[in-house]
């Protein structure tokens, strides 16, 4: 149950990650290959029209899109330097 609560809090607070993402991409501490990998993950998802759940199923169709977005965001957080994580309490 604790794991689900943590994931729900992550979804609710996703807007607070915008300053973190901006600093991640402009920071000189983050190697260019990590920045390119992050952008590549996002572009790969956008380029592939495959969905686990079709979007025409309304709310259910958006759940897999949200899941992939959160997965990519978690990968970006894992790649961030410790100083950036500490600054944003991640």
PDB file of C-alpha atoms in Angstrom:
ATOM      1  CA  UNK A   1       0.000   0.000   0.000  1.00  0.00           C
ATOM      2  CA  UNK A   2       2.861   2.369   0.784  1.00  0.00           C
ATOM      3  CA  UNK A   3       4.275   1.915  -2.720  1.00  0.00           C
ATOM      4  CA  UNK A   4       0.950   2.936  -4.299  1.00  0.00           C
ATOM      5  CA  UNK A   5       0.715   6.009  -2.078  1.00  0.00           C
ATOM      6  CA  UNK A   6       4.219   7.047  -3.115  1.00  0.00           C
ATOM      7  CA  UNK A   7       3.295   6.703  -6.797  1.00  0.00           C
ATOM      8  CA  UNK A   8       0.097   8.685  -6.318  1.00  0.00           C
ATOM      9  CA  UNK A   9       2.002  11.502  -4.613  1.00  0.00           C
ATOM     10  CA  UNK A  10       4.480  11.473  -7.505  1.00  0.00           C
ATOM     11  CA  UNK A  11       1.623  11.948  -9.989  1.00  0.00           C
ATOM     12  CA  UNK A  12      -0.006  14.729  -7.996  1.00  0.00           C
ATOM     13  CA  UNK A  13       3.262  16.648  -7.607  1.00  0.00           C
ATOM     14  CA  UNK A  14       4.412  16.263 -11.214  1.00  0.00           C
ATOM     15  CA  UNK A  15       4.105  20.028 -11.810  1.00  0.00           C
ATOM     16  CA  UNK A  16       6.846  20.729  -9.279  1.00  0.00           C
ATOM     17  CA  UNK A  17       9.259  18.873 -11.546  1.00  0.00           C
ATOM     18  CA  UNK A  18       9.139  21.560 -14.237  1.00  0.00           C
ATOM     19  CA  UNK A  19      11.885  23.719 -12.638  1.00  0.00           C
ATOM     20  CA  UNK A  20      13.894  20.546 -12.027  1.00  0.00           C
ATOM     21  CA  UNK A  21      13.580  19.513 -15.679  1.00  0.00           C
ATOM     22  CA  UNK A  22      14.585  22.970 -16.870  1.00  0.00           C
ATOM     23  CA  UNK A  23      17.679  22.948 -14.685  1.00  0.00           C
ATOM     24  CA  UNK A  24      18.471  19.358 -15.703  1.00  0.00           C
ATOM     25  CA  UNK A  25      18.642  20.358 -19.360  1.00  0.00           C
ATOM     26  CA  UNK A  26      20.605  23.599 -18.875  1.00  0.00           C
ATOM     27  CA  UNK A  27      22.988  22.299 -16.196  1.00  0.00           C
ATOM     28  CA  UNK A  28      26.627  21.804 -17.082  1.00  0.00           C
ATOM     29  CA  UNK A  29      26.823  19.021 -14.474  1.00  0.00           C
ATOM     30  CA  UNK A  30      24.635  16.727 -16.578  1.00  0.00           C
ATOM     31  CA  UNK A  31      26.513  15.108 -19.468  1.00  0.00           C
ATOM     32  CA  UNK A  32      25.111  15.718 -22.938  1.00  0.00           C
ATOM     33  CA  UNK A  33      24.593  11.975 -23.496  1.00  0.00           C
ATOM     34  CA  UNK A  34      22.146  11.828 -20.556  1.00  0.00           C
ATOM     35  CA  UNK A  35      20.243  14.811 -21.901  1.00  0.00           C
ATOM     36  CA  UNK A  36      20.085  13.253 -25.363  1.00  0.00           C
ATOM     37  CA  UNK A  37      18.985   9.916 -23.911  1.00  0.00           C
ATOM     38  CA  UNK A  38      16.123  11.624 -22.049  1.00  0.00           C
ATOM     39  CA  UNK A  39      14.956  13.450 -25.151  1.00  0.00           C
ATOM     40  CA  UNK A  40      15.379  10.237 -27.154  1.00  0.00           C
ATOM     41  CA  UNK A  41      13.096   8.319 -24.792  1.00  0.00           C
ATOM     42  CA  UNK A  42      10.408  10.941 -25.156  1.00  0.00           C
ATOM     43  CA  UNK A  43      10.753  11.144 -28.940  1.00  0.00           C
ATOM     44  CA  UNK A  44      10.699   7.363 -29.216  1.00  0.00           C
ATOM     45  CA  UNK A  45       7.435   7.227 -27.323  1.00  0.00           C
ATOM     46  CA  UNK A  46       5.923   9.991 -29.445  1.00  0.00           C
ATOM     47  CA  UNK A  47       7.143   8.385 -32.685  1.00  0.00           C
ATOM     48  CA  UNK A  48       5.747   4.937 -31.890  1.00  0.00           C
ATOM     49  CA  UNK A  49       1.979   4.972 -32.249  1.00  0.00           C
ATOM     50  CA  UNK A  50       1.568   1.800 -30.192  1.00  0.00           C
ATOM     51  CA  UNK A  51      -0.552   1.972 -27.064  1.00  0.00           C
ATOM     52  CA  UNK A  52      -1.192  -0.757 -24.549  1.00  0.00           C
ATOM     53  CA  UNK A  53      -4.706   0.588 -24.137  1.00  0.00           C
ATOM     54  CA  UNK A  54      -6.274   2.427 -27.115  1.00  0.00           C
ATOM     55  CA  UNK A  55      -6.950   6.128 -26.530  1.00  0.00           C
ATOM     56  CA  UNK A  56     -10.555   5.796 -27.667  1.00  0.00           C
ATOM     57  CA  UNK A  57     -11.308   4.062 -24.366  1.00  0.00           C
ATOM     58  CA  UNK A  58     -11.382   7.534 -22.752  1.00  0.00           C
ATOM     59  CA  UNK A  59      -9.848   7.537 -19.283  1.00  0.00           C
ATOM     60  CA  UNK A  60      -8.349   4.064 -19.601  1.00  0.00           C
ATOM     61  CA  UNK A  61      -6.577   5.019 -22.804  1.00  0.00           C
ATOM     62  CA  UNK A  62      -4.826   7.902 -21.081  1.00  0.00           C
ATOM     63  CA  UNK A  63      -3.558   5.776 -18.220  1.00  0.00           C
ATOM     64  CA  UNK A  64      -0.851   4.074 -20.301  1.00  0.00           C
ATOM     65  CA  UNK A  65       0.255   7.452 -21.679  1.00  0.00           C
ATOM     66  CA  UNK A  66       0.560   8.819 -18.158  1.00  0.00           C
ATOM     67  CA  UNK A  67       2.440   5.702 -17.064  1.00  0.00           C
ATOM     68  CA  UNK A  68       5.015   6.064 -19.830  1.00  0.00           C
ATOM     69  CA  UNK A  69       5.435   9.786 -19.097  1.00  0.00           C
ATOM     70  CA  UNK A  70       6.023   9.066 -15.410  1.00  0.00           C
ATOM     71  CA  UNK A  71       8.486   6.302 -16.269  1.00  0.00           C
ATOM     72  CA  UNK A  72      10.495   8.703 -18.427  1.00  0.00           C
ATOM     73  CA  UNK A  73      10.401  11.338 -15.681  1.00  0.00           C
ATOM     74  CA  UNK A  74      11.652   8.803 -13.134  1.00  0.00           C
ATOM     75  CA  UNK A  75      14.532   7.861 -15.449  1.00  0.00           C
ATOM     76  CA  UNK A  76      15.495  11.531 -15.799  1.00  0.00           C
ATOM     77  CA  UNK A  77      15.486  11.885 -12.002  1.00  0.00           C
ATOM     78  CA  UNK A  78      17.709   8.816 -11.652  1.00  0.00           C
ATOM     79  CA  UNK A  79      20.199  10.267 -14.156  1.00  0.00           C
ATOM     80  CA  UNK A  80      20.359  13.661 -12.444  1.00  0.00           C
ATOM     81  CA  UNK A  81      23.416  14.541 -10.363  1.00  0.00           C
ATOM     82  CA  UNK A  82      23.089  14.270  -6.590  1.00  0.00           C
ATOM     83  CA  UNK A  83      23.378  18.041  -6.124  1.00  0.00           C
ATOM     84  CA  UNK A  84      20.363  18.619  -8.370  1.00  0.00           C
ATOM     85  CA  UNK A  85      18.349  15.931  -6.591  1.00  0.00           C
ATOM     86  CA  UNK A  86      19.162  17.455  -3.206  1.00  0.00           C
ATOM     87  CA  UNK A  87      18.228  20.943  -4.401  1.00  0.00           C
ATOM     88  CA  UNK A  88      14.730  19.761  -5.356  1.00  0.00           C
ATOM     89  CA  UNK A  89      14.375  17.153  -2.554  1.00  0.00           C
ATOM     90  CA  UNK A  90      14.086  14.206  -4.922  1.00  0.00           C
TER      91      UNK A  90
END
